[in-house]
Coordinates of C-alpha atoms and ligand atoms in Angstrom, one line a residue:
Chain A
M93 CA 118.3 78.7 8.7
A94 CA 120.6 76.4 10.5
V95 CA 124.0 77.4 11.7
P96 CA 126.7 77.5 9.1
T97 CA 129.1 74.6 9.5
L98 CA 131.4 75.8 6.8
T99 CA 132.2 79.4 6.0
V100 CA 134.4 81.0 3.4
E101 CA 135.1 84.6 4.2
H102 CA 136.7 87.1 1.8
V103 CA 139.0 84.5 0.4
T104 CA 141.5 85.7 -2.2
K105 CA 144.2 83.6 -3.8
R106 CA 146.8 84.8 -6.3
F107 CA 149.3 82.6 -8.1
G108 CA 152.6 84.0 -9.2
T109 CA 154.1 87.4 -8.6
T110 CA 152.2 90.7 -8.3
E111 CA 153.4 91.6 -11.8
F112 CA 152.9 88.4 -13.6
G113 CA 150.2 86.3 -12.0
V114 CA 146.6 85.3 -11.9
T115 CA 144.1 86.0 -9.3
A116 CA 142.3 82.7 -9.2
V117 CA 139.8 83.5 -6.5
E118 CA 138.9 87.0 -5.3
D119 CA 137.0 88.2 -2.2
F120 CA 135.0 85.0 -2.2
T121 CA 132.3 84.7 0.6
F122 CA 129.7 82.1 1.1
D123 CA 128.7 79.5 3.7
V124 CA 127.2 76.1 3.9
A125 CA 124.7 75.2 6.7
E126 CA 124.7 71.9 8.5
G127 CA 123.2 69.2 6.3
E128 CA 123.0 71.5 3.4
F129 CA 124.0 70.7 -0.2
V130 CA 125.6 73.6 -1.9
S131 CA 127.1 73.6 -5.4
V132 CA 129.7 76.0 -6.8
I133 CA 129.4 76.3 -10.5
G134 CA 131.6 78.2 -13.0
P135 CA 133.3 77.8 -16.3
S136 CA 136.6 76.0 -16.8
G137 CA 139.6 77.8 -15.3
C138 CA 137.5 80.2 -13.1
G139 CA 139.2 79.0 -9.9
K140 CA 136.9 76.2 -8.7
S141 CA 139.7 73.8 -7.9
T142 CA 141.7 76.5 -6.2
L143 CA 138.8 77.1 -3.9
F144 CA 138.4 73.4 -3.3
H145 CA 142.0 73.1 -2.2
I146 CA 141.8 76.1 0.0
I147 CA 138.7 74.8 1.8
G148 CA 140.2 71.4 2.1
G149 CA 143.2 72.9 3.9
L150 CA 145.7 71.8 1.2
T151 CA 146.6 75.3 -0.1
G152 CA 147.9 77.9 2.3
D153 CA 149.1 81.4 1.5
Y154 CA 145.7 83.0 0.8
Q155 CA 143.9 86.0 2.2
G156 CA 140.6 85.6 4.1
R157 CA 139.4 82.9 6.3
V158 CA 137.8 79.5 6.1
T159 CA 136.0 78.1 9.2
V160 CA 134.6 74.7 10.1
G161 CA 132.2 74.7 13.0
G162 CA 133.4 78.2 14.0
E163 CA 137.1 77.3 14.0
T164 CA 139.5 78.8 11.5
V165 CA 140.9 76.1 9.3
N166 CA 144.6 75.8 8.8
G167 CA 145.4 72.4 7.3
P168 CA 143.1 69.5 6.5
H169 CA 140.2 69.3 8.9
P170 CA 139.2 65.9 10.3
A171 CA 135.5 66.6 9.5
I172 CA 136.1 67.1 5.8
G173 CA 136.3 64.3 3.2
M174 CA 137.5 65.2 -0.3
V175 CA 136.9 63.8 -3.7
F176 CA 139.4 65.1 -6.2
Q177 CA 138.9 66.2 -9.8
E178 CA 141.9 64.3 -11.0
E179 CA 142.2 60.5 -11.0
S180 CA 143.2 59.7 -7.4
T181 CA 143.0 55.9 -6.9
F182 CA 146.1 54.1 -5.6
P183 CA 147.3 52.0 -8.5
W184 CA 149.0 49.5 -6.2
R185 CA 145.7 48.7 -4.4
N186 CA 142.8 46.8 -5.8
V187 CA 139.3 48.4 -5.7
I188 CA 138.2 47.1 -2.3
D189 CA 141.5 48.0 -0.6
N190 CA 141.3 51.5 -2.2
V191 CA 137.9 52.0 -0.7
A192 CA 138.8 50.5 2.6
F193 CA 141.9 52.8 2.9
P194 CA 140.4 55.5 5.3
L195 CA 139.0 52.7 7.5
E196 CA 142.4 51.0 7.6
L197 CA 144.0 54.3 8.8
R198 CA 141.5 54.3 11.7
G199 CA 142.5 50.8 12.7
V200 CA 139.2 49.1 11.7
S201 CA 139.7 45.3 11.6
R202 CA 140.2 43.8 8.2
A203 CA 137.0 41.8 8.1
E204 CA 134.9 44.8 9.2
R205 CA 136.5 47.3 6.9
L206 CA 136.1 45.0 3.9
E207 CA 132.5 44.6 4.7
R208 CA 131.9 48.3 5.0
A209 CA 134.0 49.0 1.9
L210 CA 132.0 46.4 -0.1
H211 CA 128.8 48.3 0.8
Y212 CA 130.2 51.5 -0.9
V213 CA 131.7 49.5 -3.8
T214 CA 128.2 48.1 -4.4
M215 CA 126.7 51.5 -4.1
V216 CA 128.8 53.0 -6.9
G217 CA 128.0 50.0 -9.1
L218 CA 131.3 48.2 -8.9
R219 CA 130.2 45.0 -7.3
G220 CA 132.2 42.2 -8.9
F221 CA 135.2 44.4 -9.5
E222 CA 136.5 44.4 -5.9
Q223 CA 139.7 42.5 -6.8
R224 CA 140.5 44.5 -9.9
Y225 CA 143.3 47.1 -10.0
P226 CA 142.7 50.6 -11.2
A227 CA 144.7 50.0 -14.4
E228 CA 142.0 47.4 -15.3
L229 CA 139.2 49.9 -15.0
S230 CA 137.8 52.7 -17.1
G231 CA 138.3 56.4 -16.1
G232 CA 134.7 56.7 -14.9
M233 CA 135.0 53.5 -12.9
R234 CA 138.2 54.8 -11.2
Q235 CA 136.4 58.0 -10.4
R236 CA 133.6 56.0 -8.7
V237 CA 136.3 54.2 -6.7
S238 CA 137.5 57.5 -5.4
I239 CA 134.0 58.6 -4.6
A240 CA 133.4 55.3 -2.7
R241 CA 136.7 55.7 -0.8
T242 CA 135.7 59.2 0.5
L243 CA 132.1 58.1 1.3
A244 CA 133.5 55.1 3.3
A245 CA 135.1 57.5 5.7
Q246 CA 131.7 59.0 6.4
P247 CA 132.9 62.6 6.7
K248 CA 130.6 65.1 8.3
I249 CA 131.5 67.5 5.5
L250 CA 131.8 66.2 2.0
L251 CA 133.8 68.2 -0.5
M252 CA 133.8 67.1 -4.1
D253 CA 135.5 68.6 -7.1
E254 CA 133.7 67.7 -10.3
P255 CA 133.4 64.1 -9.2
F256 CA 131.0 63.1 -12.0
A257 CA 132.8 64.8 -14.8
S258 CA 134.2 61.7 -16.4
L259 CA 130.9 59.8 -16.3
D260 CA 128.2 59.6 -18.9
E261 CA 125.0 61.5 -18.4
Q262 CA 122.9 58.4 -17.3
T263 CA 125.5 57.2 -14.8
R264 CA 126.0 60.7 -13.5
L265 CA 122.2 61.1 -12.8
L266 CA 122.0 57.8 -11.1
L267 CA 125.1 58.2 -9.0
G268 CA 124.1 61.8 -8.2
A269 CA 120.8 60.5 -6.9
K270 CA 122.6 57.9 -4.8
V271 CA 125.0 60.4 -3.3
T272 CA 122.2 62.7 -2.3
Q273 CA 120.3 59.7 -0.8
I274 CA 123.3 59.1 1.5
Q275 CA 123.8 62.8 2.1
Q276 CA 120.2 63.2 3.1
R277 CA 120.3 60.1 5.4
L278 CA 123.5 61.0 7.1
R279 CA 122.6 64.7 7.0
Q280 CA 126.0 65.3 5.5
T281 CA 127.1 68.9 4.7
T282 CA 128.1 68.8 1.1
L283 CA 129.9 71.2 -1.2
L284 CA 129.9 70.1 -4.8
I285 CA 132.1 71.8 -7.4
T286 CA 130.7 71.3 -10.9
H287 CA 130.4 72.9 -14.3
S288 CA 127.2 71.0 -15.0
L289 CA 124.0 73.0 -14.8
T290 CA 121.6 70.1 -14.5
E291 CA 123.8 68.4 -12.0
A292 CA 123.8 71.5 -9.8
V293 CA 120.0 71.9 -10.0
Q294 CA 119.3 68.2 -9.5
L295 CA 121.4 68.0 -6.3
S296 CA 121.6 71.4 -4.6
D297 CA 119.8 73.4 -2.0
R298 CA 121.8 76.4 -3.1
I299 CA 124.0 77.2 -6.0
V300 CA 126.9 79.6 -6.0
V301 CA 127.6 80.9 -9.5
M302 CA 131.2 82.0 -10.0
T303 CA 132.5 84.7 -12.4
F304 CA 135.4 83.9 -14.7
R305 CA 138.8 85.0 -13.6
P306 CA 139.1 86.4 -11.0
G307 CA 136.6 83.9 -9.5
R308 CA 134.1 85.9 -7.5
V309 CA 130.6 85.1 -6.4
R310 CA 128.3 86.3 -9.1
R311 CA 125.1 85.1 -7.6
I312 CA 123.7 82.6 -5.1
V313 CA 120.6 80.8 -6.3
E314 CA 118.3 79.0 -3.9
V315 CA 116.8 75.8 -5.5
R316 CA 113.3 75.4 -4.1
L317 CA 112.5 72.0 -5.5
P318 CA 111.1 69.3 -3.2
R319 CA 113.2 66.3 -2.2
P320 CA 113.7 63.5 -3.0
R321 CA 114.1 64.7 -6.6
G322 CA 112.9 61.9 -8.8
D323 CA 112.6 61.7 -12.5
D324 CA 109.3 63.7 -12.5
I325 CA 111.2 66.7 -11.1
L326 CA 114.1 66.4 -13.5
T327 CA 111.6 66.8 -16.3
S328 CA 109.4 69.4 -14.7
P329 CA 109.1 73.0 -16.0
E330 CA 110.5 74.4 -12.7
F331 CA 113.6 72.4 -13.1
G332 CA 113.9 73.7 -16.7
R333 CA 113.5 77.3 -15.4
Y334 CA 116.3 76.9 -12.9
V335 CA 118.6 75.5 -15.6
A336 CA 117.7 78.3 -18.0
E337 CA 118.1 81.0 -15.5
L338 CA 121.6 79.7 -14.5
W339 CA 122.5 79.3 -18.1
V340 CA 122.1 83.0 -18.7
D341 CA 124.6 83.8 -16.0
L342 CA 127.0 81.1 -16.9
R343 CA 126.9 81.8 -20.6
E344 CA 128.2 85.3 -20.0
E345 CA 131.0 84.0 -17.8
A346 CA 131.9 81.2 -20.2
N347 CA 132.0 83.7 -23.1
R348 CA 134.4 85.9 -21.1
G349 CA 136.5 82.9 -20.6
L350 CA 136.6 82.1 -24.3
D351 CA 137.3 85.7 -25.2
A352 CA 140.1 85.9 -22.7
A353 CA 141.7 82.8 -24.4
E354 CA 141.2 84.3 -27.9
H355 CA 142.8 87.5 -26.7
L356 CA 145.8 85.6 -25.6
A357 CA 145.9 83.6 -28.8
T358 CA 146.0 86.7 -31.1
Chain B
M83 CA 152.4 34.0 -26.4
I84 CA 153.8 34.7 -23.0
R85 CA 154.9 31.1 -22.5
L86 CA 156.4 31.1 -25.9
A87 CA 158.7 34.0 -25.1
P88 CA 161.3 32.2 -23.0
V89 CA 161.4 29.3 -25.4
F90 CA 162.0 31.7 -28.2
G91 CA 164.9 33.3 -26.2
L92 CA 166.4 29.9 -25.5
V93 CA 166.1 28.8 -29.2
T94 CA 167.8 32.1 -30.3
L95 CA 170.7 31.5 -27.8
I96 CA 171.2 27.9 -29.1
A97 CA 171.0 29.1 -32.7
A98 CA 173.7 31.8 -32.0
G99 CA 175.9 29.1 -30.3
L100 CA 175.5 26.8 -33.2
A101 CA 176.3 29.6 -35.7
L102 CA 179.4 30.5 -33.8
Q103 CA 180.4 26.9 -33.7
G104 CA 180.0 26.7 -37.5
L105 CA 182.0 29.9 -38.0
I106 CA 184.8 28.6 -35.9
A107 CA 184.7 25.2 -37.7
I108 CA 185.2 26.9 -41.1
D109 CA 187.9 29.2 -39.7
V110 CA 186.0 32.5 -40.2
V111 CA 186.5 33.1 -36.4
S112 CA 189.8 32.0 -34.9
R113 CA 189.5 29.4 -32.2
Y114 CA 192.4 31.1 -30.5
V115 CA 190.3 34.2 -29.9
V116 CA 186.9 32.6 -29.3
P117 CA 186.8 29.0 -28.1
P118 CA 184.1 26.8 -29.7
P119 CA 180.9 26.8 -27.6
S120 CA 181.1 23.0 -27.4
E121 CA 184.4 23.3 -25.6
V122 CA 183.0 26.0 -23.3
L123 CA 180.2 23.7 -22.4
A124 CA 182.6 20.8 -21.7
A125 CA 184.7 23.1 -19.6
L126 CA 181.7 24.0 -17.3
G127 CA 181.8 20.6 -15.7
R128 CA 185.6 20.5 -15.6
I129 CA 186.0 23.8 -13.7
V130 CA 183.3 22.8 -11.3
V131 CA 185.4 19.8 -10.3
E132 CA 188.9 21.1 -10.7
E133 CA 188.7 24.8 -9.7
Q134 CA 186.3 24.8 -6.7
V135 CA 183.6 26.7 -8.6
P136 CA 180.9 26.0 -6.0
A137 CA 183.0 27.6 -3.2
R138 CA 184.0 30.5 -5.5
F139 CA 180.5 31.0 -6.7
L140 CA 179.3 31.2 -3.1
L141 CA 182.0 33.6 -2.2
T142 CA 181.3 36.0 -5.0
S143 CA 177.5 35.7 -4.5
A144 CA 177.9 36.3 -0.7
E145 CA 180.0 39.4 -1.4
T146 CA 177.4 40.7 -3.9
F147 CA 174.6 39.9 -1.5
A148 CA 176.4 41.7 1.4
A149 CA 177.0 44.7 -0.9
G150 CA 173.4 44.6 -2.1
L151 CA 172.1 44.7 1.5
L152 CA 174.3 47.7 2.3
I153 CA 173.3 49.4 -0.9
L154 CA 169.6 48.9 0.0
T155 CA 170.0 50.2 3.6
A156 CA 172.1 53.2 2.5
G157 CA 170.7 54.0 -0.9
V158 CA 167.0 54.1 -0.2
P159 CA 167.1 56.2 3.0
A160 CA 169.6 58.5 1.2
G161 CA 167.1 58.9 -1.6
F162 CA 164.3 59.7 0.8
W163 CA 166.5 62.2 2.5
L164 CA 167.4 64.0 -0.7
Y165 CA 163.7 64.0 -1.8
H166 CA 162.7 65.5 1.5
S167 CA 165.1 68.4 1.6
R168 CA 165.1 70.4 -1.5
P169 CA 168.3 72.4 -0.9
F170 CA 170.3 69.1 -0.3
R171 CA 168.7 67.6 -3.4
R172 CA 169.8 70.5 -5.5
A173 CA 173.2 70.5 -4.0
F174 CA 173.9 66.7 -4.1
E175 CA 171.9 65.2 -6.9
P176 CA 174.4 66.2 -9.7
W177 CA 177.2 64.7 -7.5
V178 CA 175.4 61.5 -7.1
A179 CA 174.8 61.4 -10.8
A180 CA 178.5 61.9 -11.4
W181 CA 179.3 59.2 -8.8
A182 CA 177.0 56.8 -10.7
A183 CA 179.0 57.4 -13.9
A184 CA 182.5 57.2 -12.3
P185 CA 184.6 54.1 -13.0
L186 CA 185.3 53.6 -9.4
V187 CA 187.0 50.2 -9.9
L188 CA 190.0 52.1 -11.2
A189 CA 190.5 53.5 -7.7
Y190 CA 191.0 50.0 -6.4
P191 CA 194.6 50.7 -5.2
L192 CA 193.3 53.4 -2.9
F193 CA 190.7 51.0 -1.4
L194 CA 193.5 48.4 -1.0
V195 CA 195.5 50.8 1.0
L196 CA 192.5 51.9 3.1
F197 CA 191.0 48.5 3.8
G198 CA 193.6 45.9 3.1
R199 CA 193.5 43.0 0.6
S200 CA 190.4 41.2 1.8
S201 CA 186.8 40.5 1.0
I202 CA 185.9 43.6 3.0
T203 CA 187.6 45.8 0.4
I204 CA 185.8 43.9 -2.4
V205 CA 182.4 44.4 -0.7
I206 CA 183.1 48.1 -0.1
L207 CA 184.0 48.6 -3.7
G208 CA 180.8 46.8 -4.7
V209 CA 178.8 49.2 -2.4
A210 CA 180.6 52.2 -3.8
A211 CA 179.8 51.2 -7.3
G212 CA 176.1 50.3 -6.8
T213 CA 174.7 52.8 -4.3
A214 CA 174.4 55.9 -6.6
P215 CA 171.9 54.4 -9.0
V216 CA 169.7 53.3 -6.1
I217 CA 169.8 56.8 -4.6
L218 CA 169.0 58.4 -8.0
K219 CA 166.1 56.1 -8.8
T220 CA 164.6 56.4 -5.3
V221 CA 164.6 60.2 -5.6
E222 CA 163.2 59.9 -9.1
G223 CA 160.4 57.6 -8.0
L224 CA 159.5 59.7 -5.0
A225 CA 159.5 62.9 -7.0
A226 CA 157.3 61.3 -9.7
T227 CA 154.6 60.4 -7.1
R228 CA 151.4 62.2 -8.3
T229 CA 150.6 65.3 -6.2
V230 CA 146.9 64.3 -6.0
L231 CA 147.9 61.0 -4.3
I232 CA 149.9 62.9 -1.7
D233 CA 146.9 65.3 -1.4
V234 CA 144.6 62.3 -0.7
G235 CA 147.0 61.4 2.1
R236 CA 147.1 64.9 3.4
S237 CA 143.3 65.3 3.4
L238 CA 143.1 62.1 5.4
R239 CA 145.7 63.6 7.8
L240 CA 148.3 60.8 7.5
T241 CA 151.3 61.1 9.8
R242 CA 154.7 61.4 8.2
G243 CA 155.3 57.7 8.8
Q244 CA 152.0 56.7 7.2
M245 CA 152.6 58.9 4.3
F246 CA 155.9 57.1 3.7
R247 CA 154.6 53.6 4.2
K248 CA 151.2 53.9 2.6
I249 CA 151.8 56.3 -0.3
L250 CA 155.3 57.4 -1.1
F251 CA 157.0 54.0 -0.8
P252 CA 154.5 52.0 -2.8
A253 CA 154.3 54.8 -5.4
A254 CA 158.1 54.8 -5.7
M255 CA 158.6 51.1 -5.5
P256 CA 158.9 50.3 -9.2
A257 CA 161.6 52.9 -9.6
I258 CA 163.4 51.8 -6.4
F259 CA 163.5 48.3 -7.8
T260 CA 164.8 49.5 -11.1
G261 CA 167.5 51.2 -9.1
L262 CA 168.3 48.1 -7.1
R263 CA 168.6 46.0 -10.3
L264 CA 171.0 48.5 -11.8
G265 CA 172.9 48.9 -8.5
L266 CA 173.3 45.1 -8.0
T267 CA 174.5 44.7 -11.6
F268 CA 177.1 47.5 -11.1
S269 CA 178.0 45.9 -7.8
L270 CA 178.6 42.4 -9.3
I271 CA 180.6 43.7 -12.2
N272 CA 182.8 45.7 -9.9
I273 CA 183.2 42.8 -7.4
V274 CA 184.2 40.4 -10.1
G275 CA 186.5 43.1 -11.6
V276 CA 188.3 43.7 -8.3
E277 CA 188.6 40.0 -7.6
F278 CA 190.2 39.8 -11.1
L279 CA 192.5 42.7 -10.5
I280 CA 193.8 41.9 -7.0
N281 CA 193.7 38.1 -7.7
L282 CA 191.7 37.4 -4.6
G283 CA 188.4 35.7 -3.9
G284 CA 185.8 34.0 -6.0
L285 CA 184.9 33.9 -9.7
G286 CA 187.0 37.0 -10.7
Q287 CA 190.2 35.4 -9.5
L288 CA 189.3 32.2 -11.3
I289 CA 188.8 34.1 -14.6
N290 CA 192.2 35.7 -14.0
E291 CA 193.9 32.4 -13.4
L292 CA 192.3 30.6 -16.3
A293 CA 193.1 33.4 -18.6
E294 CA 196.8 33.4 -17.5
R295 CA 196.9 29.6 -18.2
Y296 CA 195.5 30.4 -21.7
D297 CA 192.5 28.1 -20.8
L298 CA 190.1 30.0 -23.0
A299 CA 187.3 27.5 -22.8
G300 CA 187.6 27.5 -19.0
T301 CA 187.7 31.4 -18.9
Y302 CA 184.5 31.6 -20.8
A303 CA 182.9 28.9 -18.7
A304 CA 183.8 30.9 -15.6
I305 CA 182.2 34.0 -17.1
G306 CA 179.2 31.8 -17.6
F307 CA 179.0 31.3 -13.8
V308 CA 179.1 35.1 -13.3
L309 CA 176.1 35.3 -15.6
L310 CA 174.4 32.7 -13.5
A311 CA 175.0 34.6 -10.3
S312 CA 173.6 37.8 -12.0
M313 CA 170.5 35.9 -13.2
L314 CA 169.9 34.5 -9.7
F315 CA 170.0 38.0 -8.2
F316 CA 167.5 39.2 -10.8
V317 CA 165.1 36.4 -10.1
C318 CA 165.3 37.0 -6.3
L319 CA 164.7 40.7 -6.7
E320 CA 161.7 40.0 -9.0
H321 CA 160.2 37.7 -6.3
I322 CA 160.7 40.2 -3.6
E323 CA 159.2 42.9 -5.6
R324 CA 156.1 40.8 -6.4
W325 CA 155.8 39.8 -2.8
L326 CA 156.0 43.5 -1.6
R327 CA 153.5 44.5 -4.2
R328 CA 151.1 42.0 -2.9
A329 CA 151.8 43.0 0.7
Y330 CA 150.9 46.6 -0.2
G331 CA 147.9 45.8 -2.4
Ligands
LIG224 N1 149.5 75.9 -8.9 C1 149.1 76.9 -9.8 N2 150.1 77.8 -10.2 C2 149.7 78.8 -11.0 N3 148.5 79.0 -11.5 C3 147.5 78.2 -11.1 C4 147.8 77.0 -10.2 N4 146.6 76.4 -10.0 C5 145.7 77.0 -10.7 N5 146.2 78.1 -11.4 C6 145.5 79.1 -12.2 O1 144.3 79.5 -11.5 C7 143.2 79.6 -12.4 C8 142.1 78.7 -11.8 O2 142.4 77.3 -11.9 P1 141.5 76.2 -11.3 O3 142.2 74.9 -11.4 O4 141.1 76.6 -9.9 O5 140.3 76.2 -12.3 P2 139.0 75.3 -12.3 O6 137.8 76.3 -12.2 O7 139.0 74.2 -11.4 O8 138.9 74.8 -13.8 P3 138.4 73.4 -14.4 O9 136.9 73.5 -14.4 O10 138.9 73.3 -15.8 O11 138.9 72.3 -13.5 C9 143.7 79.1 -13.7 O12 143.9 80.3 -14.5 C10 145.0 78.4 -13.5 O13 145.9 78.7 -14.5
LIG225 MG1 139.1 72.2 -11.5

């Protein structure tokens, strides 16, 4: 296997005091090789976003170590581009200027950055909406603007936190396929955080299954499906087997999540 | 619908004027307390000619404009500073809020002693009255900036200056402009008030003089010019805000 570009070593993160607090992530270890597509999957509230913020260098104060290209990360790393789970478009910029934002920071000329931004706007299916402002778009469209903005920066490592969550199943499949196309072409190292089984199997080389609170690595599944993964693969029995296998793990963790909530409620 | 709204406003105003005129005509409202609107309208032209309204209007507007510039250059950075340093914000924000609510104009004798009986004193009082809301609204707007937008900036490794120009300032801009509108209004009220009290300067002094002459219609007409100044400032601010929004879009 190729050298790991991104490693997460024994990462533990607690919120609150030792007495009253939650351990969001515990002793979490995995790595992503160069050009590899890895998904992290787990039920709601298991610590996925916490992990995302730690890897992105936005959260300090944790135990363990995150490295990029062998260097310990402290603070946002220039090789990493992030797509956030929450709505993160700039409401005062229109679509094209939102997407061109990272290029603007690098001092790319206006004409060139608009042209490059337009390419990504088209890719996420928003051609014709360049001049619209986020307030005039649907939630799913805004999320696509955020995805395009991060892709426009062409980061070596792409970090995405449930980027397709607000999209319908059809758009999600199509956009997922497009993102993997780019990822394969640019050989981008990608870490996708998701709670969707099919999405994880469709896109990943490997899948890290998380346990529910504290978030630990339950299992790492290697997806041995050929690429590119067209419709024939999505409907194949192997695909179904992977989904079914993951579902067994995930159902248990999701149940624990629900039980924990019930416990608190009573 | 949108174009009908100003017409509707104007019609309401005219209707209210006519109603008042009627009430005064049938002696329900005493003409010695409220002059008939028709007389106020007639007085507009008269005071322009006889009482140097253009010069006074310019003076009061210039004082307010100067105060507004000072409020902007002091209030917005002060707001940024309070936002950036948590302990100072905790320490000072309640005081700024108290300051915003204080009837500073009552302290005008102190200002007279400190700065003399001049336009400078008037501008300083205007600044004193209008800065606090700008500071408060700036802090509020900055604090309300969504964390995820700041995170986007951090993940793209923005410098402090870029974070301010490209994210914090545009995010806080609507609140900052609300603060400026409030601040400018407070400032104008206080400037006219002090002019009235110390009988110096522009429209405030005119209101004082006309009132002392029992020229009620003239007094109300002069107040009309204060309203005009206030409206002009609002329109200007609106244009600046729209222009800035486009510049940042
Ligand atoms: N800033 C914070 N302060 C305190 N607790 C937090 C904070 N952020 C997250 N948590 C807690 O950590 C746990 C994990 O949260 P996290 O957001 O990482 O979950 P998630 O897996 O991303 O969930 P979802 O799929 O719903 O987005 C939760 O129990 C949450 O309450
Ligand atoms: Mg999350």
